[in-house]
Coordinates of C-alpha atoms and ligand atoms in Angstrom, one line a residue:
X1 CA 21.7 -33.1 -12.6
X2 CA 19.6 -33.7 -9.5
X3 CA 16.8 -36.3 -9.6
X4 CA 13.5 -34.9 -10.7
X5 CA 11.2 -34.2 -7.8
X6 CA 7.7 -32.9 -7.1
X7 CA 7.0 -30.9 -3.9
X8 CA 3.5 -30.2 -2.7
X9 CA 2.3 -27.0 -1.2
X10 CA -0.8 -24.7 -1.5
X11 CA -1.5 -22.7 -4.6
X12 CA -1.7 -19.0 -3.6
X13 CA -1.7 -17.6 -7.1
X14 CA -2.8 -19.5 -10.2
X15 CA -0.7 -20.1 -13.3
X16 CA 2.6 -21.9 -14.2
X17 CA 6.0 -20.3 -14.2
X18 CA 9.3 -22.0 -15.1
X19 CA 12.7 -20.3 -14.2
X20 CA 15.9 -20.8 -12.4
X21 CA 15.7 -20.9 -8.6
X22 CA 16.8 -17.7 -6.7
X23 CA 17.2 -19.0 -3.1
X24 CA 16.8 -15.9 -0.9
X25 CA 18.0 -15.7 2.7
X26 CA 15.9 -13.5 5.0
X27 CA 17.2 -10.0 4.8
X28 CA 19.2 -8.7 7.8
X29 CA 17.1 -6.6 10.0
X30 CA 18.0 -2.9 9.9
X31 CA 19.1 -1.4 13.1
X32 CA 18.0 2.2 13.6
X33 CA 21.0 4.0 15.1
X34 CA 20.7 5.2 18.8
X35 CA 19.9 8.9 19.2
X36 CA 22.9 11.0 18.8
X37 CA 24.9 7.9 17.6
X38 CA 27.9 9.0 15.5
X39 CA 27.1 6.1 13.4
X40 CA 24.0 7.9 12.3
X41 CA 26.0 10.8 11.1
X42 CA 28.4 8.6 9.4
X43 CA 25.7 6.7 7.6
X44 CA 24.2 10.0 6.5
X45 CA 27.6 11.4 5.3
X46 CA 28.0 8.1 3.3
X47 CA 24.6 8.4 1.8
X48 CA 25.5 12.1 0.8
X49 CA 28.7 10.9 -0.8
X50 CA 26.8 8.1 -2.7
X51 CA 24.4 10.8 -3.9
X52 CA 27.1 13.3 -5.0
X53 CA 29.0 10.4 -6.9
X54 CA 25.8 9.5 -8.8
X55 CA 25.0 13.3 -9.5
X56 CA 28.5 13.7 -10.9
X57 CA 28.0 10.7 -13.3
X58 CA 24.8 12.2 -14.5
X59 CA 26.3 15.7 -14.9
X60 CA 29.0 14.3 -17.0
X61 CA 26.6 12.8 -19.4
X62 CA 24.2 15.8 -19.4
X63 CA 23.6 18.7 -21.7
X64 CA 25.1 22.0 -20.5
X65 CA 21.9 23.5 -19.1
X66 CA 21.0 20.3 -17.1
X67 CA 24.5 19.8 -16.0
X68 CA 24.4 23.3 -14.4
X69 CA 21.3 22.2 -12.4
X70 CA 23.0 19.0 -11.2
X71 CA 26.2 21.0 -10.3
X72 CA 23.9 23.3 -8.2
X73 CA 22.6 20.1 -6.5
X74 CA 26.1 18.8 -6.0
X75 CA 27.2 22.1 -4.5
X76 CA 24.4 22.1 -2.0
X77 CA 25.3 18.5 -0.9
X78 CA 28.9 19.3 -0.4
X79 CA 28.0 22.2 1.9
X80 CA 28.9 20.9 5.6
X81 CA 26.0 22.9 6.8
X82 CA 23.6 20.5 5.4
X83 CA 25.0 17.5 7.4
X84 CA 25.1 19.7 10.5
X85 CA 21.4 20.6 10.2
X86 CA 20.5 16.8 10.3
X87 CA 23.2 16.0 13.0
X88 CA 21.5 18.6 15.3
X89 CA 18.2 16.7 15.0
X90 CA 19.9 13.4 15.6
X91 CA 20.9 14.7 19.1
X92 CA 17.2 15.2 19.7
X93 CA 16.5 11.5 19.4
X94 CA 16.0 11.1 15.7
X95 CA 17.6 8.4 13.5
X96 CA 19.5 9.4 10.5
X97 CA 16.7 9.1 8.0
X98 CA 14.2 10.9 10.1
X99 CA 16.7 13.6 11.0
X100 CA 17.5 14.1 7.4
X101 CA 13.9 14.3 6.4
X102 CA 12.9 16.9 9.0
X103 CA 15.9 19.0 8.4
X104 CA 15.3 19.0 4.6
X105 CA 11.7 19.6 5.1
X106 CA 12.5 22.8 7.1
X107 CA 15.1 23.8 4.5
X108 CA 12.6 23.2 1.6
X109 CA 9.9 25.4 3.3
X110 CA 12.5 28.2 3.5
X111 CA 12.8 28.0 -0.3
X112 CA 9.2 27.7 -0.9
X113 CA 8.4 30.8 1.3
X114 CA 11.0 33.1 -0.2
X115 CA 9.9 36.4 -1.8
X116 CA 12.2 35.9 -4.9
X117 CA 10.5 33.7 -7.5
X118 CA 13.9 32.3 -8.6
X119 CA 14.7 31.1 -5.1
X120 CA 11.3 29.6 -4.7
X121 CA 11.9 27.7 -8.0
X122 CA 14.9 26.0 -6.4
X123 CA 12.8 24.2 -3.9
X124 CA 12.3 21.4 -6.3
X125 CA 16.0 20.9 -6.4
X126 CA 16.2 20.4 -2.7
X127 CA 13.3 17.9 -2.8
X128 CA 15.3 16.1 -5.4
X129 CA 18.5 16.0 -3.3
X130 CA 16.4 15.0 -0.2
X131 CA 15.0 12.0 -2.0
X132 CA 18.3 11.0 -3.6
X133 CA 20.1 10.9 -0.3
X134 CA 17.1 9.0 1.2
X135 CA 17.4 6.5 -1.5
X136 CA 21.1 6.0 -0.8
X137 CA 20.5 5.9 3.0
X138 CA 17.6 3.4 2.9
X139 CA 18.3 1.6 -0.2
X140 CA 16.0 -0.8 -2.0
X141 CA 14.6 -3.7 0.0
X142 CA 17.1 -6.4 0.6
X143 CA 16.9 -9.8 -1.1
X144 CA 16.7 -8.6 -4.7
X145 CA 16.6 -11.6 -7.3
X146 CA 17.0 -11.7 -11.1
X147 CA 13.9 -11.0 -13.3
X148 CA 12.3 -14.1 -14.6
X149 CA 13.7 -16.3 -11.7
X150 CA 11.7 -18.3 -9.2
X151 CA 11.9 -16.7 -5.8
X152 CA 12.5 -19.4 -3.2
X153 CA 12.5 -18.5 0.4
X154 CA 10.8 -18.5 3.8
X155 CA 8.5 -15.6 2.9
X156 CA 8.5 -12.4 0.8
X157 CA 7.5 -9.0 1.9
X158 CA 5.1 -6.8 -0.3
X159 CA 7.7 -4.2 -0.6
X160 CA 10.2 -6.7 -2.2
X161 CA 7.4 -8.2 -4.5
X162 CA 6.4 -4.6 -5.6
X163 CA 10.0 -3.5 -6.3
X164 CA 10.8 -6.7 -8.5
X165 CA 10.3 -6.5 -12.2
X166 CA 7.8 -9.3 -13.1
X167 CA 7.4 -8.4 -16.7
X168 CA 9.7 -11.2 -17.9
X169 CA 7.8 -13.8 -15.8
X170 CA 8.9 -15.6 -12.7
X171 CA 7.2 -17.1 -9.7
X172 CA 7.3 -17.6 -6.0
X173 CA 7.8 -20.5 -3.8
X174 CA 7.5 -20.1 0.0
X175 CA 8.5 -22.6 2.6
X176 CA 5.9 -20.8 4.9
X177 CA 3.6 -18.0 3.7
X178 CA -0.2 -18.0 3.4
X179 CA -2.8 -17.9 0.7
X180 CA -4.6 -15.0 2.5
X181 CA -1.5 -12.8 3.0
X182 CA -1.1 -9.4 1.4
X183 CA 1.6 -10.7 -0.9
X184 CA -0.5 -13.5 -2.1
X185 CA -3.2 -10.9 -2.8
X186 CA -0.7 -9.0 -4.8
X187 CA 0.5 -12.1 -6.7
X188 CA -3.0 -12.8 -7.7
X189 CA -3.6 -9.2 -9.0
X190 CA -0.4 -9.4 -11.1
X191 CA -0.9 -13.1 -12.1
X192 CA 2.3 -14.2 -10.7
X193 CA 2.3 -18.0 -10.0
X194 CA 2.8 -18.7 -6.3
X195 CA 3.0 -21.7 -4.1
X196 CA 3.2 -21.5 -0.3
X197 CA 3.6 -23.9 2.6
X198 CA 6.0 -26.3 1.0
X199 CA 7.9 -26.7 4.2
X200 CA 11.7 -26.9 4.3
X201 CA 13.0 -28.1 0.9
X202 CA 16.4 -28.4 -0.7
X203 CA 16.8 -26.4 -3.8
X204 CA 20.1 -25.6 -5.4
X205 CA 20.4 -22.0 -6.5
X206 CA 20.1 -22.0 -10.4
X207 CA 18.2 -25.2 -10.6
X208 CA 15.2 -25.1 -12.9
X209 CA 11.9 -25.0 -11.2
X210 CA 8.4 -25.3 -12.4
X211 CA 5.8 -23.6 -10.1
X212 CA 2.2 -24.6 -10.6
X213 CA 0.1 -22.1 -8.6
X214 CA -3.1 -23.8 -9.8
X215 CA -2.2 -27.2 -8.5
X216 CA 0.0 -26.1 -5.6
X217 CA 3.1 -28.0 -6.6
X218 CA 6.8 -27.3 -7.5
X219 CA 8.7 -29.6 -9.9
X220 CA 12.4 -29.5 -9.6
X221 CA 14.2 -30.0 -13.1
X222 CA 11.0 -30.7 -14.8
X223 CA 11.0 -32.8 -18.0
X224 CA 10.4 -31.1 -21.3
X225 CA 6.9 -32.7 -21.6
X226 CA 6.0 -31.1 -18.2
X227 CA 6.6 -27.7 -19.6
X228 CA 3.6 -25.5 -19.8
X229 CA 2.6 -23.9 -23.2
X230 CA 2.3 -20.4 -21.7
X231 CA 3.6 -18.6 -18.8
X232 CA 0.4 -18.3 -16.8
X233 CA -3.4 -18.5 -16.8
X234 CA -3.5 -14.9 -17.9
X235 CA -3.6 -11.7 -16.0
X236 CA -6.1 -11.7 -13.3
X237 CA -6.9 -8.1 -13.8
X238 CA -7.7 -8.4 -17.5
X239 CA -11.3 -9.7 -17.6
X240 CA -13.5 -6.8 -16.5
X241 CA -16.4 -6.5 -18.6
X242 CA -17.1 -3.1 -20.0
X243 CA -20.5 -1.6 -19.2
X244 CA -21.6 1.9 -18.5
X245 CA -23.7 1.1 -15.5
X246 CA -21.3 3.2 -13.2
X247 CA -21.2 0.2 -10.9
X248 CA -25.0 0.2 -10.1
X249 CA -26.5 -3.1 -10.3
X250 CA -29.8 -4.4 -9.0
X251 CA -30.7 -7.8 -7.5
X252 CA -33.4 -9.8 -9.3
X253 CA -35.8 -8.4 -6.6
X254 CA -34.7 -4.7 -7.1
X255 CA -32.2 -4.0 -4.3
X256 CA -29.7 -1.4 -5.7
X257 CA -26.0 -2.1 -5.0
X258 CA -23.0 0.1 -5.7
X259 CA -19.9 -1.6 -6.8
X260 CA -16.5 0.1 -6.6
X261 CA -13.0 -1.4 -6.9
X262 CA -10.1 -1.9 -4.7
X263 CA -6.7 -0.9 -6.1
X264 CA -3.3 -2.1 -5.1
X265 CA -1.4 -0.8 -8.1
X266 CA -2.4 1.9 -10.6
X267 CA -1.4 -0.5 -13.4
X268 CA -4.6 -2.5 -12.5
X269 CA -6.5 0.4 -13.8
X270 CA -5.4 -0.1 -17.3
X271 CA -7.7 -3.1 -17.5
X272 CA -10.8 -1.5 -16.0
X273 CA -13.4 0.9 -17.6
X274 CA -14.2 3.6 -15.0
X275 CA -17.7 3.7 -16.4
X276 CA -18.1 0.1 -15.1
X277 CA -17.6 1.2 -11.6
X278 CA -18.9 3.4 -8.9
X279 CA -15.3 4.7 -8.4
X280 CA -12.4 3.4 -6.2
X281 CA -13.6 2.3 -2.8
X282 CA -10.1 1.5 -1.5
X283 CA -6.6 2.6 -2.8
X284 CA -4.0 0.7 -0.7
X285 CA -1.4 3.4 -0.9
X286 CA 1.3 1.4 0.9
X287 CA 1.5 -0.7 -2.2
X288 CA 2.6 2.4 -4.2
X289 CA 5.7 2.6 -2.3
X290 CA 8.6 1.1 -4.2
X291 CA 11.5 2.2 -1.9
X292 CA 11.3 3.4 1.6
X293 CA 12.3 6.9 0.4
X294 CA 9.0 7.2 -1.5
X295 CA 7.4 7.5 1.9
X296 CA 8.8 11.0 2.1
X297 CA 8.3 12.0 -1.5
X298 CA 5.5 14.4 -1.5
X299 CA 5.7 15.3 -5.1
X300 CA 5.7 11.7 -6.3
X301 CA 2.7 10.9 -4.1
X302 CA 0.8 13.9 -5.2
X303 CA 1.5 13.0 -8.9
X304 CA 0.3 9.3 -8.4
X305 CA -2.9 10.4 -6.5
X306 CA -3.7 13.1 -9.3
X307 CA -3.2 10.5 -11.8
X308 CA -5.7 8.0 -10.2
X309 CA -8.2 10.9 -9.6
X310 CA -8.1 11.7 -13.2
X311 CA -8.8 8.0 -14.2
X312 CA -11.9 8.1 -12.0
X313 CA -13.1 11.2 -13.7
X314 CA -15.1 12.8 -11.0
X315 CA -16.4 9.3 -9.4
X316 CA -15.5 9.0 -5.7
X317 CA -11.9 7.8 -5.0
X318 CA -11.3 6.8 -1.4
X319 CA -7.5 6.8 -0.7
X320 CA -6.5 5.0 2.4
X321 CA -3.5 6.5 4.4
X322 CA -0.5 4.1 4.5
X323 CA -1.4 0.8 6.3
X324 CA 2.2 0.0 7.1
X325 CA 3.1 -2.6 9.8
X326 CA 1.9 -6.2 10.3
X327 CA 2.9 -8.0 7.1
X328 CA 3.3 -4.8 5.3
X329 CA 6.3 -3.4 7.1
X330 CA 9.1 -1.6 5.4
X331 CA 12.3 -3.2 6.7
X332 CA 13.9 0.2 7.4
X333 CA 11.8 2.9 9.2
X334 CA 8.2 2.0 9.2
X335 CA 6.5 -0.7 11.0
X336 CA 7.1 -3.8 13.2
X337 CA 7.3 -6.8 10.9
X338 CA 5.1 -9.6 11.6
X339 CA 3.0 -8.2 14.4
X340 CA -0.6 -7.6 13.5
X341 CA -1.2 -6.4 17.2
X342 CA 1.4 -3.7 17.3
X343 CA 2.2 -0.6 15.5
X344 CA 0.2 -0.7 12.3
X345 CA -1.8 1.7 10.2
X346 CA -2.9 4.9 12.0
X347 CA -1.0 3.8 15.1
X348 CA 2.2 3.9 13.4
X349 CA 1.3 7.1 11.4
X350 CA 0.6 8.9 14.6
X351 CA 3.9 7.8 16.1
X352 CA 5.7 8.8 12.9
X353 CA 3.8 12.0 12.1
X354 CA 6.6 13.0 9.6
X355 CA 5.3 10.2 7.4
X356 CA 1.7 11.1 7.8
X357 CA 2.2 14.8 7.2
X358 CA 3.9 14.2 3.9
X359 CA 1.2 12.0 2.8
X360 CA -1.6 14.3 3.9
X361 CA 0.1 17.2 2.1
X362 CA 0.2 15.2 -1.1
X363 CA -3.5 14.2 -0.7
X364 CA -4.7 17.7 0.1
X365 CA -2.9 19.0 -2.9
X366 CA -4.4 16.2 -5.1
X367 CA -8.1 16.9 -3.7
X368 CA -9.0 19.8 -6.0
X369 CA -8.4 17.4 -9.0
X370 CA -11.4 15.1 -8.4
X371 CA -13.8 13.5 -5.8
X372 CA -11.4 12.4 -3.2
X373 CA -12.0 10.9 0.3
X374 CA -9.3 10.0 2.7
X375 CA -9.6 7.0 4.8
X376 CA -7.8 6.0 8.0
X377 CA -6.6 2.4 8.4
X378 CA -6.9 0.4 11.7
X379 CA -8.6 2.9 13.9
X380 CA -9.3 1.5 17.3
X381 CA -10.5 4.4 19.4
X382 CA -12.0 8.0 18.7
X383 CA -8.8 9.8 20.0
X384 CA -6.9 8.4 17.0
X385 CA -9.4 9.8 14.7
X386 CA -9.3 13.2 16.4
X387 CA -5.5 13.3 16.4
X388 CA -5.4 12.7 12.7
X389 CA -8.0 15.3 12.0
X390 CA -6.0 17.8 13.9
X391 CA -2.9 17.0 11.8
X392 CA -5.0 17.4 8.6
X393 CA -6.0 20.9 9.8
X394 CA -2.5 21.8 10.5
X395 CA -1.1 20.6 7.2
X396 CA -4.0 22.5 5.3
X397 CA -2.6 25.6 7.1
X398 CA 1.0 24.8 6.0
X399 CA -0.1 24.4 2.4
X400 CA -2.0 27.7 2.7
X401 CA 1.1 29.4 4.1
X402 CA 3.0 28.0 1.3
X403 CA 0.5 29.3 -1.4
X404 CA -0.2 25.8 -2.7
X405 CA -3.5 24.9 -4.0
X406 CA -5.4 22.3 -1.9
X407 CA -8.7 21.3 -0.4
X408 CA -9.7 19.3 2.7
X409 CA -11.6 16.1 1.6
X410 CA -14.1 14.3 3.8
X411 CA -12.2 12.1 6.4
X412 CA -13.4 8.6 7.1
X413 CA -12.2 5.3 8.5
X414 CA -11.8 1.7 8.0
X415 CA -13.6 -0.4 10.5
X416 CA -11.4 -3.4 10.9
X417 CA -10.8 -3.5 14.6
X418 CA -13.4 -5.1 16.7
X419 CA -13.2 -2.4 19.4
X420 CA -14.1 0.2 16.7
X421 CA -16.7 -1.8 15.2
X422 CA -18.5 -2.3 18.6
X423 CA -18.4 1.4 19.3
X424 CA -19.1 3.0 16.1
X425 CA -21.6 5.3 17.6
X426 CA -18.6 7.1 19.2
X427 CA -17.1 7.9 15.9
X428 CA -19.3 10.7 14.9
X429 CA -16.3 12.7 13.6
X430 CA -15.9 10.1 10.8
X431 CA -17.7 11.2 7.5
X432 CA -17.9 7.5 6.3
X433 CA -17.1 4.0 7.3
X434 CA -15.7 1.0 5.3
X435 CA -15.7 -2.4 6.8
X436 CA -12.3 -4.2 6.4
X437 CA -13.5 -7.8 7.0
X438 CA -10.0 -9.3 6.2
X439 CA -8.7 -7.8 9.5
X440 CA -12.0 -7.9 11.3
X441 CA -12.1 -11.5 10.6
X442 CA -8.5 -12.2 11.8
X443 CA -9.0 -10.2 15.1
X444 CA -12.4 -11.7 15.8
X445 CA -11.1 -15.3 15.2
X446 CA -7.8 -14.6 16.9
X447 CA -6.2 -16.3 13.7
X448 CA -3.5 -14.3 11.9
X449 CA -4.3 -13.7 8.2
X450 CA -0.7 -14.7 7.1
X451 CA -0.8 -18.2 9.0
X452 CA -2.1 -20.9 6.7
X453 CA -2.6 -23.2 9.6
X454 CA -5.5 -21.3 10.9
X455 CA -6.9 -20.0 7.5
X456 CA -10.1 -22.0 7.7
X457 CA -11.1 -20.2 11.0
X458 CA -11.7 -17.2 8.7
X459 CA -14.5 -18.8 6.9
X460 CA -15.8 -20.5 10.0
X461 CA -15.9 -17.2 11.9
X462 CA -18.2 -15.6 9.2
X463 CA -21.3 -15.7 11.5
X464 CA -19.4 -13.6 14.1
X465 CA -18.2 -11.1 11.4
X466 CA -21.9 -10.8 10.0
X467 CA -23.3 -10.2 13.6
X468 CA -20.8 -7.5 14.2
X469 CA -21.4 -6.0 10.8
X470 CA -25.2 -5.8 11.5
X471 CA -24.6 -4.1 14.9
X472 CA -22.1 -1.7 13.3
X473 CA -24.5 -0.9 10.3
X474 CA -27.3 0.1 12.8
X475 CA -24.7 2.5 14.5
X476 CA -23.6 3.9 11.1
X477 CA -27.4 4.5 10.1
X478 CA -28.1 6.1 13.5
X479 CA -25.1 8.5 12.9
X480 CA -26.3 9.0 9.3
X481 CA -23.0 8.1 7.8
X482 CA -22.6 6.2 4.6
X483 CA -20.9 2.7 5.2
X484 CA -19.6 0.2 2.8
X485 CA -17.3 -3.0 2.7
X486 CA -13.9 -3.4 1.2
X487 CA -12.7 -6.6 2.7
X488 CA -12.4 -9.8 0.4
X489 CA -15.8 -11.0 1.7
X490 CA -17.4 -8.3 -0.5
X491 CA -16.2 -10.0 -3.6
X492 CA -17.4 -13.5 -2.6
X493 CA -20.8 -14.2 -4.2
X494 CA -21.4 -16.9 -1.4
X495 CA -21.5 -14.0 1.2
X496 CA -23.6 -11.7 -1.0
X497 CA -27.0 -12.5 0.5
X498 CA -25.9 -12.4 4.2
X499 CA -24.0 -9.1 3.6
X500 CA -27.1 -7.5 2.0
X501 CA -29.0 -8.6 5.2
X502 CA -26.8 -6.5 7.3
X503 CA -27.9 -3.5 5.3
X504 CA -24.8 -3.2 3.3
X505 CA -25.3 -1.7 -0.2
X506 CA -21.8 -0.3 -1.2
X507 CA -19.2 -3.0 -2.0
X508 CA -15.7 -2.5 -3.0
X509 CA -14.0 -5.6 -4.7
X510 CA -10.9 -6.5 -6.5
X511 CA -11.2 -5.6 -10.2
X512 CA -11.0 -9.3 -11.0
X513 CA -14.1 -9.9 -9.0
X514 CA -16.2 -7.2 -10.6
X515 CA -17.8 -9.0 -13.4
X516 CA -18.6 -12.2 -11.3
X517 CA -20.1 -10.1 -8.7
X518 CA -22.4 -8.2 -11.0
X519 CA -23.7 -11.5 -12.4
X520 CA -24.2 -12.8 -8.9
X521 CA -26.1 -9.7 -7.8
X522 CA -28.3 -9.7 -10.9
X523 CA -29.3 -13.3 -10.3
X524 CA -30.0 -12.9 -6.6
X525 CA -33.4 -12.8 -5.0
X526 CA -32.3 -11.3 -1.8
X527 CA -35.7 -11.8 -0.2
X528 CA -36.6 -10.2 3.4
X529 CA -33.5 -8.0 3.6
X530 CA -33.0 -5.7 6.5
X531 CA -34.5 -2.1 6.3
X532 CA -31.1 -0.7 7.4
X533 CA -29.8 1.5 4.6
X534 CA -26.4 2.7 4.0
Ligands
PEP601 C1 -9.3 -5.4 5.2 O1 -8.7 -5.6 6.3 O2 -10.4 -6.1 5.1 C2 -8.8 -4.5 4.3 C3 -9.6 -4.3 3.2 O3 -7.6 -4.0 4.3 P1 -6.3 -4.8 4.0 O4 -6.7 -6.1 3.3 O5 -5.5 -3.9 3.1 O6 -5.7 -5.0 5.4
MG602 MG1 -7.1 -4.3 6.8

């Protein structure tokens, strides 16, 4: 056994976990095949073969009627025409995955528009094979590790975190990483103990590690008496006080504030009473994606959005379009990993409209089931908003042509890029605004939010953020548009008085912050607050 040692880092998510070290190397980057590359067709054919093999196994185990349905799917996949359709699109500059998606979407539309009801009913089979092949083509995120173990590596992407089964415990130790990254936020929401910034350390795979996310330390081969009595400090999402105030709270001197919640994972809603909130102010839909293939699964997305609208029970639900890119890249088709200044949010969606169109169709179909608002991430200039709105109109027409129920909800935007915040008066097309101070802060301070070395600049740059918020709130009021805040600042009682001075009254916070913020608002004498209203 190696000598016992203790390594210091920074606690990114509280709690203690003990488990065997799973030392994970950074995944190989996926290379998108060149346009027309036969490698693309070969990869697609291999994925189809995998899908056929898995369907055969299923069919062998199934009852007669479902085996017939699976046989129908196998037959479709064995038809050479199906590869040819996608191969044609690969000539036109698409990679294997995008070509498969657009070929299959056209094929599905043919089924959905058929006069014969029996043929229309088969569309769902085609959707199923489309997703099965995509799963095989894109695979699950690389770098999987056993449930209950301690992930040890340079960094960990949100997609890998989300695809992992944390139900049997486990923790995270990162040589680099940051306490303000998206994955740290997810770890806190799921109460997964996490320590970041340990620097290079030597750990042998399989060694027992104790991760203390509260103290920011890692113990290699801990002694028996160092072992914790329980796995963690308890789920961060659990303690939301039930009350039927619908999220409306007044300061001690009578300023009314509306509190909604930010949701990263529908499981968080199990711990929240909808009557204690003014609704959902931000659903980060990118975190609902478990595999890259989910990006193109309209049916699954529709079902997920419908479930969330049902939870809210007519309260407003603001669903944000995928904010992929930056530290939320999928290693396969979406987003440049690591760059917060490149293709991210709406920029990426407009470059990959197939992704945008699928999500919009799912949202428009979910809209009749509740009070939905759609929010665009990372908008910088009005033309991005206009281009997205035009695609919404086109997809509404597609759904109408397919005879599918839908509605077009209000379209609003995150204000998280300084250029947009400074010119909010130019965004009259937006039905509402929500300030994303996590990003606004990193862009104003020129300090990446996933770099711990510059993390303190975020709090020091607070006066700059507040000045910009005041300016932008004035523009929002002049346009007559409601505006709120959904960045982490909203949940920090220390920022409360200053935020109220900017005119903000709509706050959206992590469920775990709701009870503390309500108490802070009720105790606050805000004093001479601004007359700007939202
Ligand atoms: C923000 O930037 O403040 C925000 C709420 O969005 P995200 O944290 O998902 O980037
Ligand atoms: Mg943001």
